[in-house]
Amino acid sequence: MGVLWFLFVILAAGKALELKNQQYHQMPQLFQLDDYEKCLANGRGAFCLGSFNLVAPPNNRLFNVIQKISEERYNFNHTRIHRGYCVSSRCSDVEEVSLRRKFVKCVKNITQTHHGFDAKLSSLDYCKTSKTPPSRPIDGLDVAFIYFSGLILLMNVIGTIYDFARNPDHKPNRYLITWSLVESWKRLANSYESGNPRLTSLNPINGIKAFFMITIILAHAMFALHSSYIQNPQFMENASRLPLSTLFQNGYVIIQTFIMLSSFLLAYNLLINSEKDPKKGLTLRSLPRVIFNRIARSVTIDKPLIWRIARAV
Ligand SMILES: *[C@@H]1O[C@H](CO)[C@@H](O)[C@H](O)[C@H]1NC(C)=O
Ligand SMILES: *[C@@H]1O[C@H](CO)[C@@H](O)[C@H](O)[C@H]1NC(C)=O
């Protein structure tokens, strides 16, 4: 009897899933993107990108379903659709001089014809022709960033070559050796085995911190997916429901815990260091150095994110 119930539940769940899938594909596609390069390659090509809110007659069944699906926690909002159309070819039959109006009419027409919904422009990102100059020309800051990144890479190459070429019996040059990838890896994976027992006992905490760091980098890598037009949003939505995805979604908790652990380790290390030199002790003068070390470390770990924040500011 138990087995029968089990089978029944599985079958019912399968049926429900199939139904959901069918409903899902009745919705207007969330993202639609024409080929931008191909569009503008034509001298008279024009490309527009924007978001639209769906508007339906009252008590429309499909629209109610869309609203319901959109309310689910891990789903995208499917009542707002995103379109990037090559208006010059896709909407060639719409008679409008203004690109913006042509685009809006075109999306309205297509949504109306295929799904029976009206579409109201909520935001227009841009309309471009091949003659439009790039909206964000490469500026001095961009170039500085590229040089900065290149410099770090170059130092890594030099440091690593130095590490391989140096005489292992001699004391290495500390400025060059810090850039060596091999040496850095050794230091990263080192667990203070032979060192200070007070630090060794903190190994588990350092381990947890390293694990958090990996999830933080992964979560930031996911930003790219959530801020772009994706072909198959359903995959992302389903993936977000997997238990393992909680690692990405509970970022606030992880960041807070991470900062607490880091601060604890920092304070602990500072106290130990100040013991070495009891005369100097712990003064405000060490603050700039601590802050500099912190910035230097986070900048290299999460450069793309910091860059995004800097650009946004
Ligand atoms: C989805 O977007 C529409 C239009 O911007 C908004 O009115 C609605 O509240 C959003 N729904 C959810 C569940 O966020
Ligand atoms: C959409 O455009 C076609 C072709 O111009 C036109 O025949 C049709 O009536 C339009 N549909 C709507 C809903 O505007």
CSV table of C-alpha atoms and ligand atoms in Angstrom, one decimal:
chain,number,residue,atom,x,y,z
A,1,MET,CA,0.0,0.0,0.0
A,2,GLY,CA,2.8,2.4,1.0
A,3,VAL,CA,4.5,1.7,-2.4
A,4,LEU,CA,1.3,2.5,-4.2
A,5,TRP,CA,0.9,5.8,-2.4
A,6,PHE,CA,4.5,6.6,-3.2
A,7,LEU,CA,4.0,5.9,-6.9
A,8,PHE,CA,0.8,7.9,-6.9
A,9,VAL,CA,2.5,10.9,-5.4
A,10,ILE,CA,5.3,10.7,-7.9
A,11,LEU,CA,2.9,10.4,-10.8
A,12,ALA,CA,0.8,13.4,-9.5
A,13,ALA,CA,4.0,15.4,-9.0
A,14,GLY,CA,5.1,14.6,-12.5
A,15,LYS,CA,1.8,15.6,-14.0
A,16,ALA,CA,1.8,18.9,-12.0
A,17,LEU,CA,5.3,19.6,-13.3
A,18,GLU,CA,4.2,18.9,-16.9
A,19,LEU,CA,1.3,21.2,-16.5
A,20,LYS,CA,3.5,23.9,-15.0
A,21,ASN,CA,5.9,23.5,-17.8
A,22,GLN,CA,3.1,23.9,-20.4
A,23,GLN,CA,1.9,27.1,-18.6
A,24,TYR,CA,5.4,28.3,-18.4
A,25,HIS,CA,5.9,28.2,-22.2
A,26,GLN,CA,2.5,29.9,-22.8
A,27,MET,CA,3.9,33.1,-21.2
A,28,PRO,CA,5.5,35.6,-23.4
A,29,GLN,CA,9.3,35.0,-23.5
A,30,LEU,CA,11.0,36.9,-20.7
A,31,PHE,CA,13.9,38.0,-22.8
A,32,GLN,CA,14.2,38.4,-26.6
A,33,LEU,CA,17.3,39.6,-28.2
A,34,ASP,CA,18.0,40.1,-31.9
A,35,ASP,CA,21.6,39.9,-33.2
A,36,TYR,CA,23.0,43.3,-32.5
A,37,GLU,CA,26.2,43.1,-34.6
A,38,LYS,CA,24.3,41.8,-37.6
A,39,CYS,CA,21.7,44.5,-37.2
A,40,LEU,CA,24.1,47.4,-37.1
A,41,ALA,CA,26.4,45.9,-39.8
A,42,ASN,CA,23.8,47.0,-42.2
A,43,GLY,CA,24.4,50.8,-42.8
A,44,ARG,CA,20.7,51.6,-42.1
A,45,GLY,CA,20.3,49.2,-39.2
A,46,ALA,CA,18.8,50.4,-35.9
A,47,PHE,CA,18.6,48.5,-32.6
A,48,CYS,CA,16.5,49.3,-29.5
A,49,LEU,CA,16.6,47.8,-26.1
A,50,GLY,CA,13.9,48.2,-23.4
A,51,SER,CA,11.6,46.7,-20.9
A,52,PHE,CA,7.8,46.5,-21.0
A,53,ASN,CA,5.1,45.8,-18.6
A,54,LEU,CA,2.4,43.4,-19.7
A,55,VAL,CA,-1.2,44.8,-19.5
A,56,ALA,CA,-4.1,42.4,-19.8
A,57,PRO,CA,-7.8,42.7,-19.8
A,58,PRO,CA,-9.3,42.0,-16.3
A,59,ASN,CA,-9.6,38.4,-15.2
A,60,ASN,CA,-7.4,37.1,-18.0
A,61,ARG,CA,-6.6,33.6,-17.1
A,62,LEU,CA,-3.1,33.4,-18.5
A,63,PHE,CA,-2.2,36.8,-17.0
A,64,ASN,CA,-3.3,35.5,-13.5
A,65,VAL,CA,-1.1,32.5,-14.0
A,66,ILE,CA,1.8,34.8,-15.0
A,67,GLN,CA,1.3,36.9,-11.9
A,68,LYS,CA,1.2,33.8,-9.8
A,69,ILE,CA,4.4,32.4,-11.3
A,70,SER,CA,6.1,35.8,-10.8
A,71,GLU,CA,5.2,36.0,-7.2
A,72,GLU,CA,7.1,32.8,-6.5
A,73,ARG,CA,10.2,33.6,-4.6
A,74,TYR,CA,12.9,32.4,-7.0
A,75,ASN,CA,11.2,33.3,-10.2
A,76,PHE,CA,11.8,36.3,-12.4
A,77,ASN,CA,9.0,38.8,-12.7
A,78,HIS,CA,7.4,37.6,-15.9
A,79,THR,CA,4.9,40.5,-16.1
A,80,ARG,CA,7.8,42.7,-17.2
A,81,ILE,CA,9.3,41.5,-20.5
A,82,HIS,CA,12.7,42.6,-21.9
A,83,ARG,CA,13.2,43.2,-25.6
A,84,GLY,CA,16.2,44.0,-27.8
A,85,TYR,CA,14.9,44.3,-31.3
A,86,CYS,CA,16.6,45.1,-34.6
A,87,VAL,CA,13.8,47.6,-35.4
A,88,SER,CA,15.1,48.2,-38.9
A,89,SER,CA,14.4,44.6,-40.0
A,90,ARG,CA,11.9,43.2,-37.4
A,91,CYS,CA,9.6,46.2,-37.5
A,92,SER,CA,10.0,47.3,-41.0
A,93,ASP,CA,6.3,47.5,-41.6
A,94,VAL,CA,5.7,49.9,-38.7
A,95,GLU,CA,5.5,53.4,-40.1
A,96,GLU,CA,7.2,55.7,-37.6
A,97,VAL,CA,10.1,58.1,-38.0
A,98,SER,CA,11.1,58.1,-34.3
A,99,LEU,CA,13.0,54.9,-33.5
A,100,ARG,CA,11.6,54.9,-30.0
A,101,ARG,CA,8.0,55.0,-31.2
A,102,LYS,CA,8.7,52.5,-33.8
A,103,PHE,CA,10.2,50.1,-31.2
A,104,VAL,CA,7.3,50.6,-28.8
A,105,LYS,CA,4.6,50.0,-31.5
A,106,CYS,CA,6.5,47.0,-32.8
A,107,VAL,CA,6.7,45.3,-29.4
A,108,LYS,CA,3.1,46.1,-28.7
A,109,ASN,CA,2.1,44.6,-32.0
A,110,ILE,CA,4.1,41.4,-31.6
A,111,THR,CA,2.9,40.9,-28.0
A,112,GLN,CA,-0.7,41.6,-28.9
A,113,THR,CA,-0.6,39.3,-31.9
A,114,HIS,CA,1.1,36.4,-30.2
A,115,HIS,CA,-0.3,36.6,-26.7
A,116,GLY,CA,-3.2,39.0,-26.7
A,117,PHE,CA,-1.6,41.3,-24.1
A,118,ASP,CA,-0.8,44.9,-24.4
A,119,ALA,CA,2.7,46.0,-23.6
A,120,LYS,CA,3.5,49.3,-21.9
A,121,LEU,CA,7.0,50.7,-22.1
A,122,SER,CA,8.5,50.8,-18.7
A,123,SER,CA,12.1,51.8,-19.5
A,124,LEU,CA,14.0,52.3,-22.7
A,125,ASP,CA,17.7,51.6,-22.4
A,126,TYR,CA,18.7,52.9,-25.8
A,127,CYS,CA,18.0,53.1,-29.5
A,128,LYS,CA,21.1,52.9,-31.6
A,129,THR,CA,22.1,53.1,-35.3
A,130,SER,CA,25.4,52.4,-36.8
A,131,LYS,CA,26.1,56.2,-36.6
A,132,THR,CA,25.5,56.5,-32.9
A,133,PRO,CA,28.8,57.1,-31.1
A,134,PRO,CA,29.5,54.7,-28.2
A,135,SER,CA,27.6,56.0,-25.2
A,136,ARG,CA,30.4,55.3,-22.8
A,137,PRO,CA,33.7,56.1,-24.5
A,138,ILE,CA,36.8,54.4,-22.9
A,139,ASP,CA,38.1,57.0,-20.5
A,140,GLY,CA,41.3,57.5,-18.6
A,141,LEU,CA,40.0,55.5,-15.6
A,142,ASP,CA,39.3,52.5,-17.8
A,143,VAL,CA,42.8,52.7,-19.2
A,144,ALA,CA,44.2,53.0,-15.7
A,145,PHE,CA,42.3,49.9,-14.6
A,146,ILE,CA,43.7,47.9,-17.5
A,147,TYR,CA,47.2,49.1,-16.7
A,148,PHE,CA,46.7,48.3,-13.0
A,149,SER,CA,45.5,44.8,-13.8
A,150,GLY,CA,48.3,44.2,-16.3
A,151,LEU,CA,50.8,45.4,-13.8
A,152,ILE,CA,49.6,42.9,-11.2
A,153,LEU,CA,49.8,40.1,-13.8
A,154,LEU,CA,53.3,41.2,-14.9
A,155,MET,CA,54.5,41.2,-11.3
A,156,ASN,CA,53.1,37.7,-10.9
A,157,VAL,CA,55.0,36.5,-14.0
A,158,ILE,CA,58.2,38.1,-12.8
A,159,GLY,CA,57.9,36.9,-9.2
A,160,THR,CA,57.1,33.3,-10.4
A,161,ILE,CA,60.1,33.2,-12.8
A,162,TYR,CA,62.3,34.6,-10.0
A,163,ASP,CA,61.1,31.9,-7.7
A,164,PHE,CA,62.0,29.1,-10.2
A,165,ALA,CA,65.3,30.7,-11.1
A,166,ARG,CA,66.6,31.6,-7.7
A,167,ASN,CA,69.1,29.6,-5.6
A,168,PRO,CA,67.0,27.8,-3.0
A,169,ASP,CA,69.8,27.9,-0.5
A,170,HIS,CA,69.9,31.7,-0.4
A,171,LYS,CA,67.3,33.9,1.4
A,172,PRO,CA,64.9,35.1,-1.3
A,173,ASN,CA,64.2,38.7,-2.1
A,174,ARG,CA,61.1,39.4,-0.1
A,175,TYR,CA,59.7,41.9,-2.5
A,176,LEU,CA,60.0,39.6,-5.5
A,177,ILE,CA,59.0,36.4,-3.7
A,178,THR,CA,55.6,37.8,-2.6
A,179,TRP,CA,54.5,37.9,-6.2
A,180,SER,CA,55.4,34.3,-6.9
A,181,LEU,CA,52.3,32.2,-7.6
A,182,VAL,CA,54.0,29.1,-6.2
A,183,GLU,CA,55.0,30.8,-3.0
A,184,SER,CA,51.6,32.5,-2.6
A,185,TRP,CA,49.9,29.1,-3.0
A,186,LYS,CA,52.2,27.6,-0.4
A,187,ARG,CA,51.3,30.4,2.0
A,188,LEU,CA,47.6,30.2,1.2
A,189,ALA,CA,47.5,26.5,1.9
A,190,ASN,CA,49.9,26.6,4.8
A,191,SER,CA,48.3,25.7,8.1
A,192,TYR,CA,50.8,27.1,10.6
A,193,GLU,CA,51.8,23.4,11.3
A,194,SER,CA,55.2,24.3,12.8
A,195,GLY,CA,54.2,27.8,14.0
A,196,ASN,CA,52.7,29.5,16.9
A,197,PRO,CA,50.4,27.0,18.7
A,198,ARG,CA,48.0,29.9,19.5
A,199,LEU,CA,47.6,30.4,15.7
A,200,THR,CA,47.5,26.7,14.9
A,201,SER,CA,44.4,26.3,17.1
A,202,LEU,CA,42.6,28.8,14.9
A,203,ASN,CA,43.0,26.6,11.8
A,204,PRO,CA,39.4,25.5,11.7
A,205,ILE,CA,38.3,29.2,11.7
A,206,ASN,CA,40.7,30.0,8.9
A,207,GLY,CA,39.3,27.0,7.0
A,208,ILE,CA,35.7,28.2,7.4
A,209,LYS,CA,36.8,31.7,6.3
A,210,ALA,CA,38.4,30.2,3.1
A,211,PHE,CA,35.2,28.3,2.4
A,212,PHE,CA,33.2,31.5,2.8
A,213,MET,CA,35.5,33.3,0.5
A,214,ILE,CA,35.0,30.8,-2.3
A,215,THR,CA,31.2,31.1,-2.0
A,216,ILE,CA,31.4,34.9,-2.0
A,217,ILE,CA,33.4,34.9,-5.2
A,218,LEU,CA,31.0,32.4,-6.8
A,219,ALA,CA,28.0,34.5,-5.7
A,220,HIS,CA,29.5,37.6,-7.3
A,221,ALA,CA,30.2,35.6,-10.5
A,222,MET,CA,26.4,34.9,-10.6
A,223,PHE,CA,25.7,38.6,-10.8
A,224,ALA,CA,26.6,38.5,-14.4
A,225,LEU,CA,23.9,36.0,-15.1
A,226,HIS,CA,21.2,38.0,-13.3
A,227,SER,CA,22.0,41.2,-15.0
A,228,SER,CA,22.0,39.9,-18.6
A,229,TYR,CA,19.5,38.6,-21.1
A,230,ILE,CA,19.3,34.9,-20.8
A,231,GLN,CA,17.9,32.5,-23.3
A,232,ASN,CA,16.5,30.1,-20.8
A,233,PRO,CA,15.4,31.8,-17.6
A,234,GLN,CA,13.5,28.7,-16.4
A,235,PHE,CA,16.8,26.9,-15.9
A,236,MET,CA,18.0,29.7,-13.7
A,237,GLU,CA,14.8,29.7,-11.7
A,238,ASN,CA,15.0,25.9,-11.2
A,239,ALA,CA,18.6,26.1,-10.3
A,240,SER,CA,17.9,28.7,-7.6
A,241,ARG,CA,15.6,26.1,-5.9
A,242,LEU,CA,18.3,23.5,-5.5
A,243,PRO,CA,19.5,23.2,-1.9
A,244,LEU,CA,23.1,23.9,-2.9
A,245,SER,CA,22.0,27.4,-4.2
A,246,THR,CA,21.3,28.5,-0.7
A,247,LEU,CA,25.0,29.1,-0.5
A,248,PHE,CA,24.6,31.9,-3.0
A,249,GLN,CA,21.3,33.2,-1.8
A,250,ASN,CA,22.1,33.6,1.9
A,251,GLY,CA,24.9,36.0,1.1
A,252,TYR,CA,24.0,38.5,3.8
A,253,VAL,CA,24.5,35.9,6.5
A,254,ILE,CA,27.7,34.6,5.0
A,255,ILE,CA,29.1,38.1,4.6
A,256,GLN,CA,28.3,39.1,8.1
A,257,THR,CA,29.8,35.9,9.5
A,258,PHE,CA,32.8,36.4,7.3
A,259,ILE,CA,33.4,39.9,8.5
A,260,MET,CA,33.0,38.8,12.2
A,261,LEU,CA,35.5,36.0,11.7
A,262,SER,CA,37.9,38.3,9.9
A,263,SER,CA,37.7,40.9,12.5
A,264,PHE,CA,38.2,38.4,15.2
A,265,LEU,CA,41.3,37.0,13.5
A,266,LEU,CA,42.6,40.5,12.8
A,267,ALA,CA,42.3,41.5,16.4
A,268,TYR,CA,43.8,38.3,17.6
A,269,ASN,CA,46.8,38.7,15.3
A,270,LEU,CA,47.3,42.3,16.3
A,271,LEU,CA,47.3,41.4,19.9
A,272,ILE,CA,49.9,38.6,19.3
A,273,ASN,CA,52.0,41.0,17.2
A,274,SER,CA,51.9,43.7,19.9
A,275,GLU,CA,53.2,41.2,22.4
A,276,LYS,CA,56.4,40.8,20.3
A,277,ASP,CA,57.2,44.4,20.7
A,278,PRO,CA,55.7,45.3,24.2
A,279,LYS,CA,57.4,48.7,24.2
A,280,LYS,CA,55.4,49.9,21.1
A,281,GLY,CA,52.3,48.0,21.9
A,282,LEU,CA,49.1,48.5,20.0
A,283,THR,CA,48.7,52.1,18.9
A,284,LEU,CA,46.7,54.1,16.5
A,285,ARG,CA,49.7,54.3,14.3
A,286,SER,CA,49.2,50.7,13.1
A,287,LEU,CA,45.7,51.6,11.9
A,288,PRO,CA,46.7,52.9,8.4
A,289,ARG,CA,48.8,49.8,7.8
A,290,VAL,CA,46.0,47.5,8.8
A,291,ILE,CA,43.5,49.3,6.6
A,292,PHE,CA,46.0,49.3,3.7
A,293,ASN,CA,46.5,45.5,4.0
A,294,ARG,CA,42.8,44.9,4.1
A,295,ILE,CA,42.1,47.0,1.0
A,296,ALA,CA,45.1,45.4,-0.9
A,297,ARG,CA,43.7,42.0,-0.1
A,298,SER,CA,40.1,42.6,-1.1
A,299,VAL,CA,40.9,44.5,-4.2
A,300,THR,CA,42.8,41.6,-5.7
A,301,ILE,CA,40.3,39.0,-4.7
A,302,ASP,CA,37.2,40.7,-6.0
A,303,LYS,CA,38.5,43.2,-8.6
A,304,PRO,CA,35.5,42.9,-11.0
A,305,LEU,CA,33.0,43.7,-8.3
A,306,ILE,CA,35.0,46.6,-6.9
A,307,TRP,CA,35.3,47.9,-10.5
A,308,ARG,CA,31.5,47.7,-10.9
A,309,ILE,CA,30.9,49.6,-7.7
A,310,ALA,CA,33.5,52.2,-8.6
A,311,ARG,CA,31.9,52.7,-12.0
A,312,ALA,CA,28.4,53.0,-10.4
A,313,VAL,CA,29.7,55.7,-8.0
B,1,LIG,C1,6.4,42.7,-11.4
B,1,LIG,O1,6.5,43.9,-12.2
B,1,LIG,C2,5.4,44.7,-12.3
B,1,LIG,C3,5.7,45.8,-13.2
B,1,LIG,O2,6.9,46.4,-12.9
B,1,LIG,C4,5.0,45.1,-10.9
B,1,LIG,O3,3.8,45.9,-10.9
B,1,LIG,C5,4.8,43.9,-10.0
B,1,LIG,O4,4.5,44.3,-8.7
B,1,LIG,C6,6.0,43.0,-10.0
B,1,LIG,N1,5.6,41.7,-9.4
B,1,LIG,C7,6.4,41.2,-8.4
B,1,LIG,C8,5.9,39.9,-7.8
B,1,LIG,O5,7.4,41.7,-8.0
B,2,LIG,C1,0.4,44.4,-36.4
B,2,LIG,O1,1.0,44.7,-37.6
B,2,LIG,C2,0.4,44.1,-38.7
B,2,LIG,C3,1.2,44.5,-40.0
B,2,LIG,O2,1.5,45.9,-40.0
B,2,LIG,C4,-1.0,44.6,-38.8
B,2,LIG,O3,-1.6,44.0,-39.9
B,2,LIG,C5,-1.7,44.2,-37.6
B,2,LIG,O4,-3.0,44.7,-37.6
B,2,LIG,C6,-1.0,44.8,-36.3
B,2,LIG,N1,-1.6,44.2,-35.2
B,2,LIG,C7,-1.9,44.9,-34.1
B,2,LIG,C8,-2.6,44.2,-33.0
B,2,LIG,O5,-1.7,46.1,-34.0
